[in-house]
């Protein structure tokens, strides 16, 4: 049904202005949809990147504050051990004198240090790094060689 009357010119976007071509309409519609989809995905990706930046900044700030508090805890614990050691030294000095009590407290700390050293060494020797990553990285050059089959 045509609305062509004398002096009537359809809008350039109207199907009658171009002639009614369903394939052209479908192509324009698909092109518009694809353009909208691309634009929406682009906006979504930008928004997600901004969200990730914001969350990462907040997490890093909280981690920094937590690390600073752990440092303060370490200093406080050091003073606790220092004063406990002084108390033990003063207490032992009642039976052995100040010199020998200092040697006894130092020897106890030497034993603690030796035990911690052995445990730390075992823990560090159990570290294997990233064996799976190291193995797959070795296979990367063969993946670029078309003559060899990659697994």
PDB file of C-alpha atoms in Angstrom:
ATOM      1  CA  UNK A   1       0.000   0.000   0.000  1.00  0.00           C
ATOM      2  CA  UNK A   2       1.558   3.190  -1.167  1.00  0.00           C
ATOM      3  CA  UNK A   3       0.969   6.594   0.335  1.00  0.00           C
ATOM      4  CA  UNK A   4       2.283   8.340  -2.726  1.00  0.00           C
ATOM      5  CA  UNK A   5       0.190  11.347  -3.354  1.00  0.00           C
ATOM      6  CA  UNK A   6       1.042  14.268  -5.579  1.00  0.00           C
ATOM      7  CA  UNK A   7       3.745  16.305  -3.838  1.00  0.00           C
ATOM      8  CA  UNK A   8       4.353  13.606  -1.180  1.00  0.00           C
ATOM      9  CA  UNK A   9       7.952  12.684  -0.633  1.00  0.00           C
ATOM     10  CA  UNK A  10       8.568   9.955   1.931  1.00  0.00           C
ATOM     11  CA  UNK A  11      11.239  10.394   4.533  1.00  0.00           C
ATOM     12  CA  UNK A  12      14.606   9.131   3.225  1.00  0.00           C
ATOM     13  CA  UNK A  13      14.655   6.381   5.909  1.00  0.00           C
ATOM     14  CA  UNK A  14      11.124   5.250   5.054  1.00  0.00           C
ATOM     15  CA  UNK A  15      11.016   1.991   3.030  1.00  0.00           C
ATOM     16  CA  UNK A  16       9.068   3.635   0.218  1.00  0.00           C
ATOM     17  CA  UNK A  17      11.877   6.169  -0.294  1.00  0.00           C
ATOM     18  CA  UNK A  18      14.385   3.410  -1.015  1.00  0.00           C
ATOM     19  CA  UNK A  19      12.011   0.934  -2.451  1.00  0.00           C
ATOM     20  CA  UNK A  20      10.970  -1.914  -0.199  1.00  0.00           C
ATOM     21  CA  UNK A  21      13.986  -4.249  -0.039  1.00  0.00           C
ATOM     22  CA  UNK A  22      13.745  -6.724   2.870  1.00  0.00           C
ATOM     23  CA  UNK A  23      17.382  -7.777   2.497  1.00  0.00           C
ATOM     24  CA  UNK A  24      18.546  -4.180   2.771  1.00  0.00           C
ATOM     25  CA  UNK A  25      16.322  -3.692   5.819  1.00  0.00           C
ATOM     26  CA  UNK A  26      17.673  -6.872   7.401  1.00  0.00           C
ATOM     27  CA  UNK A  27      21.225  -5.801   6.569  1.00  0.00           C
ATOM     28  CA  UNK A  28      20.664  -2.355   8.076  1.00  0.00           C
ATOM     29  CA  UNK A  29      19.006  -3.891  11.087  1.00  0.00           C
ATOM     30  CA  UNK A  30      21.821  -6.409  11.554  1.00  0.00           C
ATOM     31  CA  UNK A  31      24.406  -3.704  10.997  1.00  0.00           C
ATOM     32  CA  UNK A  32      22.704  -1.482  13.554  1.00  0.00           C
ATOM     33  CA  UNK A  33      22.406  -4.350  16.009  1.00  0.00           C
ATOM     34  CA  UNK A  34      26.048  -5.270  15.534  1.00  0.00           C
ATOM     35  CA  UNK A  35      27.097  -1.641  15.963  1.00  0.00           C
ATOM     36  CA  UNK A  36      25.020  -1.346  19.139  1.00  0.00           C
ATOM     37  CA  UNK A  37      26.410  -4.636  20.432  1.00  0.00           C
ATOM     38  CA  UNK A  38      29.976  -3.527  19.770  1.00  0.00           C
ATOM     39  CA  UNK A  39      29.387  -0.201  21.482  1.00  0.00           C
ATOM     40  CA  UNK A  40      27.691  -1.840  24.474  1.00  0.00           C
ATOM     41  CA  UNK A  41      30.474  -4.390  24.869  1.00  0.00           C
ATOM     42  CA  UNK A  42      33.041  -1.603  24.668  1.00  0.00           C
ATOM     43  CA  UNK A  43      31.244   0.381  27.375  1.00  0.00           C
ATOM     44  CA  UNK A  44      30.877  -2.738  29.505  1.00  0.00           C
ATOM     45  CA  UNK A  45      34.580  -3.549  29.219  1.00  0.00           C
ATOM     46  CA  UNK A  46      35.541   0.023  30.145  1.00  0.00           C
ATOM     47  CA  UNK A  47      33.218  -0.063  33.130  1.00  0.00           C
ATOM     48  CA  UNK A  48      34.602  -3.416  34.269  1.00  0.00           C
ATOM     49  CA  UNK A  49      38.174  -2.130  33.955  1.00  0.00           C
ATOM     50  CA  UNK A  50      37.283   0.919  36.040  1.00  0.00           C
ATOM     51  CA  UNK A  51      35.599  -1.295  38.633  1.00  0.00           C
ATOM     52  CA  UNK A  52      38.645  -3.545  38.748  1.00  0.00           C
ATOM     53  CA  UNK A  53      40.951  -0.527  39.170  1.00  0.00           C
ATOM     54  CA  UNK A  54      38.818   0.826  42.000  1.00  0.00           C
ATOM     55  CA  UNK A  55      38.623  -2.534  43.757  1.00  0.00           C
ATOM     56  CA  UNK A  56      42.344  -3.132  43.303  1.00  0.00           C
ATOM     57  CA  UNK A  57      43.193   0.300  44.709  1.00  0.00           C
ATOM     58  CA  UNK A  58      40.937  -0.317  47.705  1.00  0.00           C
ATOM     59  CA  UNK A  59      42.412  -3.776  48.270  1.00  0.00           C
ATOM     60  CA  UNK A  60      45.969  -2.477  47.964  1.00  0.00           C
ATOM     61  CA  UNK A  61      45.219   0.314  50.440  1.00  0.00           C
ATOM     62  CA  UNK A  62      43.770  -2.155  52.927  1.00  0.00           C
ATOM     63  CA  UNK A  63      46.680  -4.556  52.396  1.00  0.00           C
ATOM     64  CA  UNK A  64      49.169  -1.725  53.008  1.00  0.00           C
ATOM     65  CA  UNK A  65      47.414  -0.736  56.207  1.00  0.00           C
ATOM     66  CA  UNK A  66      47.325  -4.368  57.338  1.00  0.00           C
ATOM     67  CA  UNK A  67      51.021  -4.823  56.571  1.00  0.00           C
ATOM     68  CA  UNK A  68      51.838  -1.685  58.552  1.00  0.00           C
ATOM     69  CA  UNK A  69      49.855  -3.015  61.487  1.00  0.00           C
ATOM     70  CA  UNK A  70      51.699  -6.337  61.277  1.00  0.00           C
ATOM     71  CA  UNK A  71      54.969  -4.401  61.392  1.00  0.00           C
ATOM     72  CA  UNK A  72      53.744  -2.654  64.528  1.00  0.00           C
ATOM     73  CA  UNK A  73      52.759  -6.031  65.965  1.00  0.00           C
ATOM     74  CA  UNK A  74      56.246  -7.348  65.264  1.00  0.00           C
ATOM     75  CA  UNK A  75      57.831  -4.424  67.074  1.00  0.00           C
ATOM     76  CA  UNK A  76      55.476  -4.846  70.035  1.00  0.00           C
ATOM     77  CA  UNK A  77      56.195  -8.586  70.162  1.00  0.00           C
ATOM     78  CA  UNK A  78      59.924  -7.831  70.096  1.00  0.00           C
ATOM     79  CA  UNK A  79      59.533  -5.606  73.158  1.00  0.00           C
ATOM     80  CA  UNK A  80      57.462  -8.281  74.909  1.00  0.00           C
ATOM     81  CA  UNK A  81      60.219 -10.826  74.336  1.00  0.00           C
ATOM     82  CA  UNK A  82      62.864  -8.307  75.385  1.00  0.00           C
ATOM     83  CA  UNK A  83      61.160  -7.550  78.692  1.00  0.00           C
ATOM     84  CA  UNK A  84      60.323 -11.203  79.338  1.00  0.00           C
ATOM     85  CA  UNK A  85      63.974 -12.002  78.723  1.00  0.00           C
ATOM     86  CA  UNK A  86      65.022  -9.236  81.139  1.00  0.00           C
ATOM     87  CA  UNK A  87      62.557 -10.587  83.722  1.00  0.00           C
ATOM     88  CA  UNK A  88      63.938 -14.109  83.270  1.00  0.00           C
ATOM     89  CA  UNK A  89      67.477 -12.758  83.554  1.00  0.00           C
ATOM     90  CA  UNK A  90      66.596 -10.873  86.756  1.00  0.00           C
ATOM     91  CA  UNK A  91      64.744 -13.905  88.175  1.00  0.00           C
ATOM     92  CA  UNK A  92      67.560 -16.337  87.423  1.00  0.00           C
ATOM     93  CA  UNK A  93      70.105 -13.912  88.835  1.00  0.00           C
ATOM     94  CA  UNK A  94      68.675 -14.608  92.317  1.00  0.00           C
ATOM     95  CA  UNK A  95      70.150 -18.140  92.113  1.00  0.00           C
ATOM     96  CA  UNK A  96      73.071 -17.854  89.689  1.00  0.00           C
ATOM     97  CA  UNK A  97      74.153 -14.229  89.601  1.00  0.00           C
ATOM     98  CA  UNK A  98      73.716 -11.745  86.767  1.00  0.00           C
ATOM     99  CA  UNK A  99      76.467 -13.093  84.528  1.00  0.00           C
ATOM    100  CA  UNK A 100      75.317 -16.705  84.483  1.00  0.00           C
ATOM    101  CA  UNK A 101      71.641 -15.795  84.232  1.00  0.00           C
ATOM    102  CA  UNK A 102      72.424 -13.696  81.129  1.00  0.00           C
ATOM    103  CA  UNK A 103      74.244 -16.695  79.615  1.00  0.00           C
ATOM    104  CA  UNK A 104      71.292 -18.996  80.367  1.00  0.00           C
ATOM    105  CA  UNK A 105      68.756 -16.607  78.785  1.00  0.00           C
ATOM    106  CA  UNK A 106      71.029 -16.129  75.734  1.00  0.00           C
ATOM    107  CA  UNK A 107      71.427 -19.916  75.409  1.00  0.00           C
ATOM    108  CA  UNK A 108      67.633 -20.358  75.471  1.00  0.00           C
ATOM    109  CA  UNK A 109      67.299 -17.800  72.689  1.00  0.00           C
ATOM    110  CA  UNK A 110      70.066 -19.560  70.727  1.00  0.00           C
ATOM    111  CA  UNK A 111      68.086 -22.835  70.943  1.00  0.00           C
ATOM    112  CA  UNK A 112      64.914 -21.059  69.751  1.00  0.00           C
ATOM    113  CA  UNK A 113      66.858 -19.497  66.850  1.00  0.00           C
ATOM    114  CA  UNK A 114      68.357 -22.879  65.869  1.00  0.00           C
ATOM    115  CA  UNK A 115      64.941 -24.569  65.859  1.00  0.00           C
ATOM    116  CA  UNK A 116      63.424 -21.774  63.766  1.00  0.00           C
ATOM    117  CA  UNK A 117      66.359 -21.979  61.330  1.00  0.00           C
ATOM    118  CA  UNK A 118      65.895 -25.734  60.814  1.00  0.00           C
ATOM    119  CA  UNK A 119      62.138 -25.384  60.292  1.00  0.00           C
ATOM    120  CA  UNK A 120      62.597 -22.444  57.892  1.00  0.00           C
ATOM    121  CA  UNK A 121      65.231 -24.336  55.877  1.00  0.00           C
ATOM    122  CA  UNK A 122      62.882 -27.325  55.476  1.00  0.00           C
ATOM    123  CA  UNK A 123      60.048 -25.050  54.393  1.00  0.00           C
ATOM    124  CA  UNK A 124      62.216 -23.290  51.823  1.00  0.00           C
ATOM    125  CA  UNK A 125      63.536 -26.580  50.446  1.00  0.00           C
ATOM    126  CA  UNK A 126      59.957 -27.767  49.895  1.00  0.00           C
ATOM    127  CA  UNK A 127      59.240 -24.795  47.603  1.00  0.00           C
ATOM    128  CA  UNK A 128      59.054 -26.037  44.040  1.00  0.00           C
ATOM    129  CA  UNK A 129      58.329 -22.743  42.340  1.00  0.00           C
ATOM    130  CA  UNK A 130      56.054 -23.069  39.330  1.00  0.00           C
ATOM    131  CA  UNK A 131      56.864 -26.463  37.790  1.00  0.00           C
ATOM    132  CA  UNK A 132      53.778 -26.628  35.540  1.00  0.00           C
ATOM    133  CA  UNK A 133      54.329 -23.117  34.216  1.00  0.00           C
ATOM    134  CA  UNK A 134      58.018 -23.784  33.635  1.00  0.00           C
ATOM    135  CA  UNK A 135      57.181 -26.941  31.685  1.00  0.00           C
ATOM    136  CA  UNK A 136      54.543 -25.265  29.508  1.00  0.00           C
ATOM    137  CA  UNK A 137      56.845 -22.307  28.813  1.00  0.00           C
ATOM    138  CA  UNK A 138      59.427 -24.759  27.462  1.00  0.00           C
ATOM    139  CA  UNK A 139      56.807 -26.010  24.979  1.00  0.00           C
ATOM    140  CA  UNK A 140      55.976 -22.539  23.598  1.00  0.00           C
ATOM    141  CA  UNK A 141      58.753 -22.462  20.959  1.00  0.00           C
ATOM    142  CA  UNK A 142      57.603 -25.839  19.587  1.00  0.00           C
ATOM    143  CA  UNK A 143      54.061 -24.479  19.254  1.00  0.00           C
ATOM    144  CA  UNK A 144      55.335 -21.965  16.688  1.00  0.00           C
ATOM    145  CA  UNK A 145      57.029 -24.646  14.596  1.00  0.00           C
ATOM    146  CA  UNK A 146      54.400 -25.921  12.135  1.00  0.00           C
ATOM    147  CA  UNK A 147      56.435 -29.071  11.364  1.00  0.00           C
ATOM    148  CA  UNK A 148      56.114 -30.417  14.920  1.00  0.00           C
ATOM    149  CA  UNK A 149      52.861 -31.587  16.438  1.00  0.00           C
ATOM    150  CA  UNK A 150      51.918 -29.784  19.644  1.00  0.00           C
ATOM    151  CA  UNK A 151      50.435 -31.705  22.527  1.00  0.00           C
TER     152      UNK A 151
END
